[in-house]
Amino acid sequence: MKALLLEDKGKAAEMKVGELEKPTPGPGEILVKIRAAGLNPVDYKTGNGGNPSWTYPHVLGVDAAGVVEETGPEVTGIKAGDRVVYHGDLTKKGCYAEYGVTTAHTVSLIPEGVSFEDAAALPCAGYTAYLALFHKMHAAKGQTILIHAGAGGVGGFAIQLAKNAGLTVITTASSSKHEFVKRLGADYAIDYQNEDFAKRALELTNGLGVDLVLDTVGRDNADKSLEALAFNGQIAFIAGPPNVNEAISFAHPLSFHQVALGSVHQSGNVKEQRTLAEMGDRMLALLKDGKLNALVEKVITLEEVPAALAELATRRVQGKIVAKIAE
């Protein structure tokens, strides 16, 4: 099969399309003919840092949509010809290739009317947002949430999911992206480059603070975000925790949630792994009903993936980039 080959760690920028042996599904697995693959920050991060479980040449990519070609032993509920989308195990060979293997119990069936490109944009960023909002913080109608980096993948999906659930949404974004995040549903946009986002969030909530924060930026940003949280407020963090010990206070109690979507594949916890499929089903239904924008800003070829990952690493990309693998 044709695949984008990573010859060694640190060489993501040098990846070229070459040939690899087509994989075979094992027990509980399916072989998918990949039609589209979503690009994510985890791809360039692991491509540069490597993983001890990899053999080279390796194939990056964790988000794929395509058609089931073959099912392995013990697979039920999924059959050849089904259109599916999945978030893959980053310790295995990935989806920047014509074929990929994944576990059957973690895939979602793509409804008619939803394209492979839109479906492939969902898993890593979309499921992370869903997990943070509803499985971790139990976001509910009437609450106020501060979502950082609202023009990015996780932030863009989180804005839409929160708005659909009846929350008031405050987000941070550069001023050039304020129109974009407001189209997604943000009630207020804060220019983080020129405004103190914590102070502004307090002003917007009449000094009470926000009920929820979703931080996708890093430890320092998460620390600063604690200043914006209301009494009994909650923060979900993806790129590093705030200083939890210093933040513990009887007078102003808070809750802290670590979000790490991809590690569920190595957990051995099948119940938690099945939540990938459940989140996918719910988000695909929203997509089909026109209640969710897949955020696809650019569709590229497999050969263009290395340059697009370098662009993604600048953290200036709006929305999602998807590679079209096959017609």
Short mmCIF file of C-alpha atoms in Angstrom, two decimals:
data_model
loop_
_atom_site.label_atom_id
_atom_site.label_comp_id
_atom_site.label_asym_id
_atom_site.label_seq_id
_atom_site.Cartn_x
_atom_site.Cartn_y
_atom_site.Cartn_z
CA MET A 1 0.00 0.00 0.00
CA LYS A 2 0.97 3.64 -0.40
CA ALA A 3 1.92 5.35 2.88
CA LEU A 4 3.67 8.47 4.16
CA LEU A 5 6.85 7.15 5.75
CA LEU A 6 8.58 8.52 8.84
CA GLU A 7 12.11 7.07 8.62
CA ASP A 8 13.16 8.04 12.15
CA LYS A 9 12.11 10.30 15.03
CA GLY A 10 12.77 13.96 14.39
CA LYS A 11 12.32 13.53 10.64
CA ALA A 12 8.64 14.45 10.25
CA ALA A 13 9.53 17.28 7.86
CA GLU A 14 11.35 14.79 5.61
CA MET A 15 8.51 12.26 5.25
CA LYS A 16 7.94 10.92 1.73
CA VAL A 17 5.26 8.70 0.21
CA GLY A 18 6.49 5.14 -0.26
CA GLU A 19 5.31 1.53 -0.10
CA LEU A 20 4.49 -0.59 2.95
CA GLU A 21 2.91 -4.00 3.34
CA LYS A 22 -0.86 -3.80 3.74
CA PRO A 23 -1.79 -4.61 7.37
CA THR A 24 -3.96 -7.52 8.46
CA PRO A 25 -6.64 -7.22 11.17
CA GLY A 26 -6.29 -9.41 14.26
CA PRO A 27 -8.96 -10.51 16.73
CA GLY A 28 -11.41 -7.69 17.44
CA GLU A 29 -9.89 -5.52 14.71
CA ILE A 30 -10.96 -4.21 11.31
CA LEU A 31 -9.05 -3.24 8.18
CA VAL A 32 -10.16 0.15 6.80
CA LYS A 33 -9.50 1.50 3.31
CA ILE A 34 -8.78 5.07 4.33
CA ARG A 35 -10.45 7.85 2.37
CA ALA A 36 -9.49 10.84 4.54
CA ALA A 37 -7.20 11.53 7.50
CA GLY A 38 -7.30 14.44 9.93
CA LEU A 39 -4.13 16.33 10.94
CA ASN A 40 -3.49 17.03 14.63
CA PRO A 41 -0.73 18.56 16.81
CA VAL A 42 -0.03 15.12 18.28
CA ASP A 43 1.27 14.09 14.84
CA TYR A 44 4.14 16.57 14.64
CA LYS A 45 4.83 16.28 18.38
CA THR A 46 5.23 12.50 18.30
CA GLY A 47 6.86 12.63 14.88
CA ASN A 48 9.60 14.76 16.36
CA GLY A 49 9.80 13.02 19.74
CA GLY A 50 9.22 9.43 18.66
CA ASN A 51 7.67 6.61 20.67
CA PRO A 52 9.47 3.59 22.16
CA SER A 53 6.88 1.20 20.72
CA TRP A 54 7.48 2.23 17.10
CA THR A 55 9.46 0.40 14.43
CA TYR A 56 10.64 2.35 11.42
CA PRO A 57 9.57 3.33 8.91
CA HIS A 58 6.57 4.44 10.93
CA VAL A 59 3.27 5.96 9.76
CA LEU A 60 1.84 8.93 11.67
CA GLY A 61 -1.84 9.94 11.92
CA VAL A 62 -4.53 9.05 14.47
CA ASP A 63 -7.78 10.26 12.82
CA ALA A 64 -9.19 8.38 9.84
CA ALA A 65 -12.41 7.89 7.92
CA GLY A 66 -12.95 5.23 5.29
CA VAL A 67 -14.63 1.96 4.31
CA VAL A 68 -14.26 -1.35 6.13
CA GLU A 69 -12.51 -3.81 3.81
CA GLU A 70 -12.06 -6.78 6.14
CA THR A 71 -12.99 -7.80 9.68
CA GLY A 72 -10.85 -9.92 11.96
CA PRO A 73 -12.02 -12.76 14.21
CA GLU A 74 -14.47 -11.95 17.02
CA VAL A 75 -15.76 -8.75 15.37
CA THR A 76 -19.50 -8.15 15.67
CA GLY A 77 -21.68 -5.21 14.64
CA ILE A 78 -19.26 -4.01 11.92
CA LYS A 79 -19.05 -5.47 8.42
CA ALA A 80 -17.19 -4.99 5.16
CA GLY A 81 -18.55 -2.00 3.25
CA ASP A 82 -19.45 0.05 6.34
CA ARG A 83 -18.36 3.69 6.31
CA VAL A 84 -16.50 4.36 9.58
CA VAL A 85 -14.45 6.98 11.41
CA TYR A 86 -12.02 6.31 14.22
CA HIS A 87 -9.39 7.68 16.57
CA GLY A 88 -6.41 5.32 16.40
CA ASP A 89 -3.78 4.14 18.84
CA LEU A 90 -0.70 6.33 18.38
CA THR A 91 1.59 3.48 19.50
CA LYS A 92 0.60 1.59 16.32
CA LYS A 93 1.10 2.46 12.66
CA GLY A 94 -1.22 5.31 11.77
CA CYS A 95 -3.57 6.51 9.07
CA TYR A 96 -1.45 8.55 6.63
CA ALA A 97 -1.75 5.53 4.38
CA GLU A 98 -4.16 3.76 2.05
CA TYR A 99 -5.11 1.22 4.72
CA GLY A 100 -5.26 1.18 8.51
CA VAL A 101 -6.17 -1.31 11.24
CA THR A 102 -8.07 -0.36 14.38
CA THR A 103 -10.23 -1.92 17.09
CA ALA A 104 -13.83 -2.49 16.03
CA HIS A 105 -15.35 -1.39 19.35
CA THR A 106 -13.92 2.15 19.06
CA VAL A 107 -15.25 3.10 15.59
CA SER A 108 -18.40 5.02 14.66
CA LEU A 109 -20.54 4.49 11.57
CA ILE A 110 -20.65 7.57 9.35
CA PRO A 111 -24.25 8.57 8.53
CA GLU A 112 -25.34 9.16 4.95
CA GLY A 113 -24.82 12.79 3.98
CA VAL A 114 -21.62 13.20 6.04
CA SER A 115 -18.42 13.28 3.97
CA PHE A 116 -15.28 11.33 4.77
CA GLU A 117 -13.38 14.63 5.04
CA ASP A 118 -15.78 16.08 7.61
CA ALA A 119 -15.85 12.83 9.60
CA ALA A 120 -12.03 12.61 9.66
CA ALA A 121 -11.82 16.11 11.15
CA LEU A 122 -13.70 15.03 14.28
CA PRO A 123 -11.96 12.45 16.47
CA CYS A 124 -8.84 13.82 18.17
CA ALA A 125 -10.00 17.42 18.59
CA GLY A 126 -13.75 16.83 18.72
CA TYR A 127 -13.74 13.90 21.12
CA THR A 128 -11.26 15.74 23.37
CA ALA A 129 -13.65 18.69 23.57
CA TYR A 130 -16.61 16.37 24.23
CA LEU A 131 -14.71 14.43 26.90
CA ALA A 132 -13.65 17.61 28.68
CA LEU A 133 -17.08 19.24 28.63
CA PHE A 134 -19.44 16.36 29.33
CA HIS A 135 -17.52 13.42 30.79
CA LYS A 136 -15.19 15.46 33.00
CA MET A 137 -16.90 18.78 33.88
CA HIS A 138 -20.52 17.71 33.20
CA ALA A 139 -21.25 21.02 31.48
CA ALA A 140 -24.90 22.05 31.79
CA LYS A 141 -27.32 24.65 30.49
CA GLY A 142 -27.02 28.01 32.20
CA GLN A 143 -23.34 27.75 33.04
CA THR A 144 -20.61 30.04 31.71
CA ILE A 145 -17.44 28.61 30.18
CA LEU A 146 -14.10 30.12 29.19
CA ILE A 147 -12.64 28.19 26.24
CA HIS A 148 -9.05 28.98 25.32
CA ALA A 149 -7.81 29.04 21.70
CA GLY A 150 -11.32 29.00 20.28
CA ALA A 151 -10.14 29.15 16.66
CA GLY A 152 -8.24 25.88 16.97
CA GLY A 153 -9.57 22.35 16.62
CA VAL A 154 -10.39 21.52 20.25
CA GLY A 155 -11.52 25.07 20.99
CA GLY A 156 -13.67 25.31 17.87
CA PHE A 157 -15.52 22.09 18.63
CA ALA A 158 -15.84 23.01 22.31
CA ILE A 159 -17.48 26.35 21.45
CA GLN A 160 -20.11 24.60 19.34
CA LEU A 161 -20.76 21.79 21.82
CA ALA A 162 -21.07 24.22 24.71
CA LYS A 163 -23.41 26.50 22.79
CA ASN A 164 -25.58 23.56 21.71
CA ALA A 165 -25.83 22.58 25.39
CA GLY A 166 -27.06 26.04 26.42
CA LEU A 167 -23.93 27.53 27.99
CA THR A 168 -22.69 31.11 27.73
CA VAL A 169 -19.38 30.91 25.88
CA ILE A 170 -16.37 33.17 26.36
CA THR A 171 -13.30 32.37 24.27
CA THR A 172 -9.79 33.64 23.67
CA ALA A 173 -8.48 34.21 20.14
CA SER A 174 -6.39 36.73 18.25
CA SER A 175 -8.48 39.68 17.07
CA SER A 176 -8.30 38.53 13.42
CA LYS A 177 -10.17 35.35 14.40
CA HIS A 178 -12.94 36.96 16.48
CA GLU A 179 -15.43 36.87 13.61
CA PHE A 180 -14.70 33.16 13.07
CA VAL A 181 -15.21 32.15 16.72
CA LYS A 182 -18.41 34.18 16.96
CA ARG A 183 -19.76 32.39 13.89
CA LEU A 184 -19.14 29.15 15.76
CA GLY A 185 -21.27 30.42 18.64
CA ALA A 186 -19.01 32.30 21.06
CA ASP A 187 -20.88 35.01 22.93
CA TYR A 188 -17.71 36.93 23.78
CA ALA A 189 -14.20 36.87 22.31
CA ILE A 190 -11.14 38.10 24.23
CA ASP A 191 -8.01 39.20 22.40
CA TYR A 192 -5.46 37.33 24.53
CA GLN A 193 -2.58 39.24 22.91
CA ASN A 194 -3.80 42.61 24.15
CA GLU A 195 -6.19 41.87 27.04
CA ASP A 196 -5.89 40.25 30.46
CA PHE A 197 -8.25 37.35 29.82
CA ALA A 198 -8.86 36.59 33.52
CA LYS A 199 -9.74 40.20 34.30
CA ARG A 200 -11.99 40.41 31.24
CA ALA A 201 -13.77 37.16 32.15
CA LEU A 202 -14.48 38.53 35.63
CA GLU A 203 -15.87 41.72 34.10
CA LEU A 204 -18.15 39.71 31.80
CA THR A 205 -19.50 37.72 34.76
CA ASN A 206 -20.03 40.70 37.08
CA GLY A 207 -17.10 39.65 39.23
CA LEU A 208 -18.37 36.13 39.92
CA GLY A 209 -16.10 34.30 37.49
CA VAL A 210 -16.83 31.51 35.01
CA ASP A 211 -18.16 28.11 36.04
CA LEU A 212 -15.87 26.18 33.69
CA VAL A 213 -12.54 26.63 31.92
CA LEU A 214 -11.16 24.49 29.09
CA ASP A 215 -7.43 25.13 28.76
CA THR A 216 -5.60 23.86 25.69
CA VAL A 217 -2.58 26.17 25.88
CA GLY A 218 -0.25 25.14 28.73
CA ARG A 219 0.63 25.24 32.43
CA ASP A 220 1.09 28.99 32.74
CA ASN A 221 -2.18 29.67 30.95
CA ALA A 222 -3.97 27.13 33.14
CA ASP A 223 -2.54 28.81 36.24
CA LYS A 224 -3.74 32.21 35.07
CA SER A 225 -7.16 30.74 34.29
CA LEU A 226 -7.74 29.90 37.95
CA GLU A 227 -8.13 33.65 38.57
CA ALA A 228 -11.23 33.58 36.35
CA LEU A 229 -12.99 30.67 38.07
CA ALA A 230 -16.10 31.12 40.20
CA PHE A 231 -16.72 29.51 43.58
CA ASN A 232 -16.90 25.74 42.94
CA GLY A 233 -15.54 26.34 39.45
CA GLN A 234 -13.91 23.63 37.37
CA ILE A 235 -10.95 23.56 34.99
CA ALA A 236 -10.16 20.87 32.41
CA PHE A 237 -6.61 20.97 31.10
CA ILE A 238 -5.00 19.28 28.12
CA ALA A 239 -1.52 20.79 27.74
CA GLY A 240 -0.36 20.78 31.37
CA PRO A 241 -1.90 21.26 34.84
CA PRO A 242 -2.10 24.44 36.87
CA ASN A 243 -0.39 24.51 40.26
CA VAL A 244 -3.09 22.51 42.01
CA ASN A 245 -1.55 22.51 45.49
CA GLU A 246 -1.25 26.28 45.66
CA ALA A 247 -4.80 26.68 44.31
CA ILE A 248 -6.47 24.53 46.99
CA SER A 249 -8.53 26.84 49.19
CA PHE A 250 -11.37 26.31 51.64
CA ALA A 251 -12.66 29.81 50.84
CA HIS A 252 -12.70 29.27 47.06
CA PRO A 253 -12.99 25.54 46.26
CA LEU A 254 -12.19 24.37 42.73
CA SER A 255 -12.14 21.11 40.75
CA PHE A 256 -9.38 19.97 38.40
CA HIS A 257 -9.72 17.57 35.45
CA GLN A 258 -6.93 16.05 33.39
CA VAL A 259 -7.95 15.27 29.80
CA ALA A 260 -5.87 12.69 27.90
CA LEU A 261 -7.94 11.18 25.11
CA GLY A 262 -5.45 8.95 23.29
CA SER A 263 -4.04 7.08 26.27
CA VAL A 264 -7.31 5.15 26.59
CA HIS A 265 -6.02 2.76 23.91
CA GLN A 266 -3.24 1.56 26.22
CA SER A 267 -5.44 1.48 29.33
CA GLY A 268 -6.84 -2.02 28.84
CA ASN A 269 -10.19 -0.56 29.91
CA VAL A 270 -12.64 -1.64 27.22
CA LYS A 271 -15.53 0.23 28.84
CA GLU A 272 -13.63 3.52 28.55
CA GLN A 273 -12.42 2.66 25.04
CA ARG A 274 -16.06 2.27 23.94
CA THR A 275 -16.66 5.92 24.88
CA LEU A 276 -14.67 6.85 21.74
CA ALA A 277 -17.42 5.28 19.63
CA GLU A 278 -20.16 6.83 21.78
CA MET A 279 -18.70 10.33 21.45
CA GLY A 280 -18.24 9.80 17.73
CA ASP A 281 -21.86 8.70 17.31
CA ARG A 282 -23.14 11.80 19.10
CA MET A 283 -20.93 14.22 17.21
CA LEU A 284 -21.70 12.64 13.84
CA ALA A 285 -25.42 12.99 14.59
CA LEU A 286 -24.91 16.71 15.29
CA LEU A 287 -22.93 16.98 12.06
CA LYS A 288 -25.67 15.26 10.06
CA ASP A 289 -28.34 17.49 11.60
CA GLY A 290 -26.42 20.67 10.73
CA LYS A 291 -25.78 21.51 14.39
CA LEU A 292 -22.00 21.11 14.15
CA ASN A 293 -19.42 22.55 11.76
CA ALA A 294 -16.56 20.11 11.07
CA LEU A 295 -14.17 23.10 10.90
CA VAL A 296 -12.47 21.84 7.73
CA GLU A 297 -10.56 24.83 6.38
CA LYS A 298 -8.24 23.01 3.98
CA VAL A 299 -8.19 19.64 2.16
CA ILE A 300 -4.75 18.48 1.01
CA THR A 301 -3.05 15.47 -0.58
CA LEU A 302 -1.03 12.83 1.26
CA GLU A 303 2.15 14.32 -0.23
CA GLU A 304 1.31 17.72 1.28
CA VAL A 305 0.98 16.43 4.87
CA PRO A 306 4.57 17.21 6.04
CA ALA A 307 4.27 20.89 5.03
CA ALA A 308 0.81 21.10 6.58
CA LEU A 309 2.07 19.64 9.87
CA ALA A 310 4.81 22.29 9.92
CA GLU A 311 2.10 24.91 9.39
CA LEU A 312 0.07 23.39 12.23
CA ALA A 313 3.12 23.64 14.51
CA THR A 314 3.03 27.45 14.21
CA ARG A 315 -0.26 27.36 16.20
CA ARG A 316 -1.72 29.89 13.80
CA VAL A 317 -3.95 27.48 11.86
CA GLN A 318 -7.67 28.15 11.99
CA GLY A 319 -9.94 25.10 12.15
CA LYS A 320 -8.89 21.71 10.78
CA ILE A 321 -6.71 20.41 7.94
CA VAL A 322 -7.69 17.09 6.36
CA ALA A 323 -5.75 14.92 3.89
CA LYS A 324 -7.72 13.20 1.15
CA ILE A 325 -6.18 9.75 0.79
CA ALA A 326 -8.35 8.18 -1.93
CA GLU A 327 -11.42 8.88 -4.00
#
